[in-house]
Amino acid sequence: YAQLKLLVLLNESLDPEFGKEIAKRVEAVSLNPLQNDLQVEMVLARQQYQNLISYAQDPEGLPAKIERERGKELIRYKHNKAERFLLNIARVFSFGLYKHSEKVTPELIAKVDIDRQFAFHNRNLVEIARRSVRPEIDSDMNSLRNSLEFFAEYGDKAGGRTAVAISQIFSKSGDSEIRTLSIQSLYRINNPTAIKELLAMYNDENTEPVWRDLCGEYLRLAVAENPGFSSVAFREISDLHVD
């Protein structure tokens, strides 16, 4: 459409008013595809669909592209920052001819899958902690439950921001399952921030005895499994008494 419009405007042999009228109609059609001939649009749509299907079924087409993209993504799972820097240098000095790609294996795909889930559930918990007043009322409980269950199992790599978000969710929620999963998630995260949040929940006078007892149990387990805690934190947790 753009090329035709340009040619019409540059063609001095056409009557100026006629040229303007053609350009006007071309612009209208290009801006509003619904004004195009429906039969032509249907033919084009079918052709595009068939091209897409052929590309997806061609071993050298879409499957090969997905394999290459996965190989690029997996580099960071096989190489540290220094190694990735050297690989990038090699690509630059070869003027793009050298393109490193990792072999896709089930083990690496599993790591990628966990990392993607980690990022999703982390964003979900941080967002719920930020905007929620009462999670069981104003949030998607299935989504919240799934995120907490994920960190209760894979939370050992989570950071302090995640731990703070989970602690806030515990404080805002009155749901027993959500509170239990929150405590289990903080225990699984088991970093200084998570332990600090568990201690705060235990020492909070507003925390009901049943939850204080559960916090105390998991705090002692955390100390037993992590001898790297500071001596002050170790003594404070070791002196916890559960009725």
GROMACS .gro file of C-alpha atoms in nm:
model
  243
    1TYR     CA    1   0.000   0.000   0.000
    2ALA     CA    2   0.276   0.245   0.093
    3GLN     CA    3   0.471   0.171  -0.224
    4LEU     CA    4   0.163   0.213  -0.443
    5LYS     CA    5   0.078   0.542  -0.277
    6LEU     CA    6   0.432   0.670  -0.330
    7LEU     CA    7   0.434   0.567  -0.697
    8VAL     CA    8   0.102   0.740  -0.757
    9LEU     CA    9   0.225   1.061  -0.599
   10LEU     CA   10   0.550   1.057  -0.799
   11ASN     CA   11   0.386   0.977  -1.133
   12GLU     CA   12   0.356   1.310  -1.309
   13SER     CA   13   0.168   1.160  -1.605
   14LEU     CA   14  -0.145   1.113  -1.393
   15ASP     CA   15  -0.399   1.386  -1.348
   16PRO     CA   16  -0.318   1.544  -1.005
   17GLU     CA   17  -0.675   1.514  -0.878
   18PHE     CA   18  -0.695   1.156  -0.999
   19GLY     CA   19  -0.367   1.074  -0.828
   20LYS     CA   20  -0.489   1.226  -0.501
   21GLU     CA   21  -0.808   1.024  -0.519
   22ILE     CA   22  -0.617   0.698  -0.572
   23ALA     CA   23  -0.379   0.782  -0.286
   24LYS     CA   24  -0.675   0.862  -0.061
   25ARG     CA   25  -0.844   0.530  -0.135
   26VAL     CA   26  -0.519   0.336  -0.092
   27GLU     CA   27  -0.461   0.497   0.248
   28ALA     CA   28  -0.817   0.416   0.358
   29VAL     CA   29  -0.777   0.050   0.262
   30SER     CA   30  -0.437   0.020   0.433
   31LEU     CA   31  -0.573   0.172   0.755
   32ASN     CA   32  -0.890  -0.033   0.760
   33PRO     CA   33  -0.838  -0.392   0.643
   34LEU     CA   34  -1.214  -0.452   0.689
   35GLN     CA   35  -1.268  -0.249   0.372
   36ASN     CA   36  -1.054  -0.494   0.174
   37ASP     CA   37  -1.213  -0.753  -0.044
   38LEU     CA   38  -1.327  -1.028   0.196
   39GLN     CA   39  -1.249  -1.307  -0.047
   40VAL     CA   40  -0.892  -1.182  -0.087
   41GLU     CA   41  -0.851  -1.158   0.289
   42MET     CA   42  -0.976  -1.514   0.333
   43VAL     CA   43  -0.733  -1.645   0.073
   44LEU     CA   44  -0.442  -1.459   0.233
   45ALA     CA   45  -0.538  -1.584   0.580
   46ARG     CA   46  -0.552  -1.946   0.460
   47GLN     CA   47  -0.215  -1.911   0.286
   48GLN     CA   48  -0.057  -1.763   0.597
   49TYR     CA   49  -0.203  -2.040   0.811
   50GLN     CA   50  -0.073  -2.309   0.577
   51ASN     CA   51   0.270  -2.145   0.576
   52LEU     CA   52   0.269  -2.146   0.956
   53ILE     CA   53   0.170  -2.514   0.971
   54SER     CA   54   0.442  -2.605   0.720
   55TYR     CA   55   0.700  -2.409   0.919
   56ALA     CA   56   0.596  -2.582   1.242
   57GLN     CA   57   0.614  -2.928   1.084
   58ASP     CA   58   0.948  -2.874   0.909
   59PRO     CA   59   1.232  -3.020   1.122
   60GLU     CA   60   1.450  -2.734   1.001
   61GLY     CA   61   1.180  -2.477   1.074
   62LEU     CA   62   1.011  -2.403   1.407
   63PRO     CA   63   1.149  -2.708   1.597
   64ALA     CA   64   1.503  -2.616   1.499
   65LYS     CA   65   1.448  -2.254   1.603
   66ILE     CA   66   1.311  -2.359   1.941
   67GLU     CA   67   1.609  -2.589   1.991
   68ARG     CA   68   1.853  -2.307   1.912
   69GLU     CA   69   1.676  -2.064   2.145
   70ARG     CA   70   1.674  -2.321   2.426
   71GLY     CA   71   2.043  -2.384   2.371
   72LYS     CA   72   2.116  -2.012   2.410
   73GLU     CA   73   1.903  -1.990   2.723
   74LEU     CA   74   2.077  -2.289   2.881
   75ILE     CA   75   2.422  -2.129   2.858
   76ARG     CA   76   2.375  -1.952   3.191
   77TYR     CA   77   2.293  -2.284   3.357
   78LYS     CA   78   2.618  -2.443   3.240
   79HIS     CA   79   2.862  -2.151   3.257
   80ASN     CA   80   2.940  -1.891   3.523
   81LYS     CA   81   2.967  -1.518   3.452
   82ALA     CA   82   3.337  -1.532   3.363
   83GLU     CA   83   3.282  -1.817   3.118
   84ARG     CA   84   2.985  -1.642   2.960
   85PHE     CA   85   3.198  -1.330   2.920
   86LEU     CA   86   3.466  -1.528   2.736
   87LEU     CA   87   3.203  -1.687   2.511
   88ASN     CA   88   3.071  -1.342   2.428
   89ILE     CA   89   3.422  -1.221   2.348
   90ALA     CA   90   3.466  -1.517   2.113
   91ARG     CA   91   3.144  -1.427   1.936
   92VAL     CA   92   3.248  -1.063   1.897
   93PHE     CA   93   3.597  -1.140   1.763
   94SER     CA   94   3.456  -1.393   1.519
   95PHE     CA   95   3.216  -1.126   1.390
   96GLY     CA   96   2.921  -1.335   1.498
   97LEU     CA   97   3.035  -1.654   1.326
   98TYR     CA   98   3.088  -1.832   1.659
   99LYS     CA   99   2.759  -1.885   1.838
  100HIS     CA  100   2.782  -2.106   2.143
  101SER     CA  101   2.480  -2.319   2.225
  102GLU     CA  102   2.428  -2.584   2.490
  103LYS     CA  103   2.293  -2.928   2.421
  104VAL     CA  104   1.937  -2.954   2.547
  105THR     CA  105   1.906  -3.226   2.810
  106PRO     CA  106   1.616  -3.326   3.038
  107GLU     CA  107   1.821  -3.219   3.343
  108LEU     CA  108   1.880  -2.868   3.209
  109ILE     CA  109   1.518  -2.833   3.099
  110ALA     CA  110   1.410  -2.927   3.452
  111LYS     CA  111   1.634  -2.652   3.597
  112VAL     CA  112   1.491  -2.397   3.356
  113ASP     CA  113   1.139  -2.505   3.450
  114ILE     CA  114   1.208  -2.460   3.822
  115ASP     CA  115   1.364  -2.118   3.765
  116ARG     CA  116   1.066  -2.001   3.562
  117GLN     CA  117   0.826  -2.121   3.830
  118PHE     CA  118   1.044  -1.956   4.094
  119ALA     CA  119   1.023  -1.618   3.920
  120PHE     CA  120   0.646  -1.647   3.870
  121HIS     CA  121   0.563  -1.749   4.228
  122ASN     CA  122   0.800  -1.489   4.372
  123ARG     CA  123   0.625  -1.210   4.178
  124ASN     CA  124   0.288  -1.347   4.284
  125LEU     CA  125   0.370  -1.346   4.656
  126VAL     CA  126   0.531  -1.002   4.650
  127GLU     CA  127   0.228  -0.859   4.469
  128ILE     CA  128  -0.022  -1.020   4.707
  129ALA     CA  129   0.174  -0.899   5.011
  130ARG     CA  130   0.182  -0.547   4.866
  131ARG     CA  131  -0.183  -0.502   4.772
  132SER     CA  132  -0.377  -0.745   4.991
  133VAL     CA  133  -0.557  -0.655   5.310
  134ARG     CA  134  -0.708  -0.998   5.375
  135PRO     CA  135  -0.574  -1.259   5.128
  136GLU     CA  136  -0.860  -1.503   5.170
  137ILE     CA  137  -1.104  -1.229   5.071
  138ASP     CA  138  -0.927  -1.012   4.814
  139SER     CA  139  -0.684  -1.258   4.652
  140ASP     CA  140  -0.693  -1.573   4.443
  141MET     CA  141  -0.653  -1.838   4.712
  142ASN     CA  142  -0.562  -2.116   4.471
  143SER     CA  143  -0.284  -1.904   4.323
  144LEU     CA  144  -0.160  -1.801   4.668
  145ARG     CA  145  -0.169  -2.160   4.792
  146ASN     CA  146   0.025  -2.283   4.489
  147SER     CA  147   0.294  -2.019   4.536
  148LEU     CA  148   0.339  -2.098   4.905
  149GLU     CA  149   0.349  -2.471   4.834
  150PHE     CA  150   0.620  -2.407   4.576
  151PHE     CA  151   0.840  -2.220   4.825
  152ALA     CA  152   0.771  -2.475   5.095
  153GLU     CA  153   0.941  -2.723   4.861
  154TYR     CA  154   1.189  -2.514   4.658
  155GLY     CA  155   1.241  -2.210   4.880
  156ASP     CA  156   1.606  -2.275   4.966
  157LYS     CA  157   1.721  -2.033   4.691
  158ALA     CA  158   1.478  -1.754   4.777
  159GLY     CA  159   1.597  -1.414   4.892
  160GLY     CA  160   1.506  -1.178   5.172
  161ARG     CA  161   1.236  -0.999   4.973
  162THR     CA  162   1.044  -1.323   4.934
  163ALA     CA  163   1.075  -1.400   5.305
  164VAL     CA  164   0.939  -1.057   5.402
  165ALA     CA  165   0.646  -1.097   5.162
  166ILE     CA  166   0.557  -1.437   5.310
  167SER     CA  167   0.576  -1.297   5.663
  168GLN     CA  168   0.339  -1.016   5.564
  169ILE     CA  169   0.096  -1.265   5.412
  170PHE     CA  170   0.104  -1.465   5.738
  171SER     CA  171   0.018  -1.153   5.938
  172LYS     CA  172  -0.265  -1.050   5.705
  173SER     CA  173  -0.425  -1.391   5.667
  174GLY     CA  174  -0.657  -1.569   5.905
  175ASP     CA  175  -0.664  -1.889   5.701
  176SER     CA  176  -0.504  -2.182   5.883
  177GLU     CA  177  -0.368  -2.348   5.568
  178ILE     CA  178  -0.213  -2.026   5.439
  179ARG     CA  179  -0.052  -1.957   5.777
  180THR     CA  180   0.088  -2.309   5.801
  181LEU     CA  181   0.230  -2.291   5.449
  182SER     CA  182   0.380  -1.949   5.527
  183ILE     CA  183   0.570  -2.087   5.825
  184GLN     CA  184   0.685  -2.392   5.629
  185SER     CA  185   0.801  -2.168   5.344
  186LEU     CA  186   1.006  -1.946   5.576
  187TYR     CA  187   1.162  -2.257   5.728
  188ARG     CA  188   1.253  -2.386   5.381
  189ILE     CA  189   1.403  -2.052   5.276
  190ASN     CA  190   1.617  -2.069   5.592
  191ASN     CA  191   1.826  -1.755   5.532
  192PRO     CA  192   1.890  -1.482   5.794
  193THR     CA  193   1.591  -1.275   5.680
  194ALA     CA  194   1.356  -1.573   5.691
  195ILE     CA  195   1.475  -1.669   6.040
  196LYS     CA  196   1.438  -1.308   6.154
  197GLU     CA  197   1.080  -1.304   6.028
  198LEU     CA  198   1.003  -1.634   6.202
  199LEU     CA  199   1.148  -1.499   6.527
  200ALA     CA  200   0.940  -1.181   6.494
  201MET     CA  201   0.627  -1.388   6.439
  202TYR     CA  202   0.714  -1.600   6.744
  203ASN     CA  203   0.780  -1.297   6.966
  204ASP     CA  204   0.472  -1.106   6.848
  205GLU     CA  205   0.221  -1.092   7.134
  206ASN     CA  206  -0.062  -1.093   6.881
  207THR     CA  207   0.043  -1.433   6.745
  208GLU     CA  208  -0.184  -1.704   6.879
  209PRO     CA  209  -0.016  -1.980   7.089
  210VAL     CA  210  -0.072  -2.246   6.825
  211TRP     CA  211   0.124  -2.043   6.568
  212ARG     CA  212   0.393  -1.945   6.819
  213ASP     CA  213   0.444  -2.313   6.895
  214LEU     CA  214   0.471  -2.398   6.527
  215CYS     CA  215   0.717  -2.114   6.467
  216GLY     CA  216   0.926  -2.236   6.760
  217GLU     CA  217   0.939  -2.591   6.626
  218TYR     CA  218   1.055  -2.482   6.284
  219LEU     CA  219   1.306  -2.234   6.430
  220ARG     CA  220   1.476  -2.512   6.627
  221LEU     CA  221   1.483  -2.729   6.316
  222ALA     CA  222   1.637  -2.440   6.122
  223VAL     CA  223   1.917  -2.400   6.377
  224ALA     CA  224   1.988  -2.772   6.378
  225GLU     CA  225   2.019  -2.771   5.999
  226ASN     CA  226   2.214  -2.446   5.967
  227PRO     CA  227   2.511  -2.421   6.206
  228GLY     CA  228   2.622  -2.103   6.030
  229PHE     CA  229   2.383  -1.884   6.226
  230SER     CA  230   2.535  -1.619   6.448
  231SER     CA  231   2.587  -1.715   6.812
  232VAL     CA  232   2.329  -1.457   6.925
  233ALA     CA  233   2.061  -1.596   6.693
  234PHE     CA  234   2.160  -1.948   6.788
  235ARG     CA  235   2.116  -1.879   7.162
  236GLU     CA  236   1.789  -1.693   7.107
  237ILE     CA  237   1.640  -1.977   6.907
  238SER     CA  238   1.786  -2.251   7.125
  239ASP     CA  239   1.627  -2.095   7.432
  240LEU     CA  240   1.280  -2.104   7.280
  241HIS     CA  241   1.033  -2.287   7.498
  242VAL     CA  242   0.723  -2.442   7.353
  243ASP     CA  243   0.442  -2.521   7.596
   0.00000   0.00000   0.00000
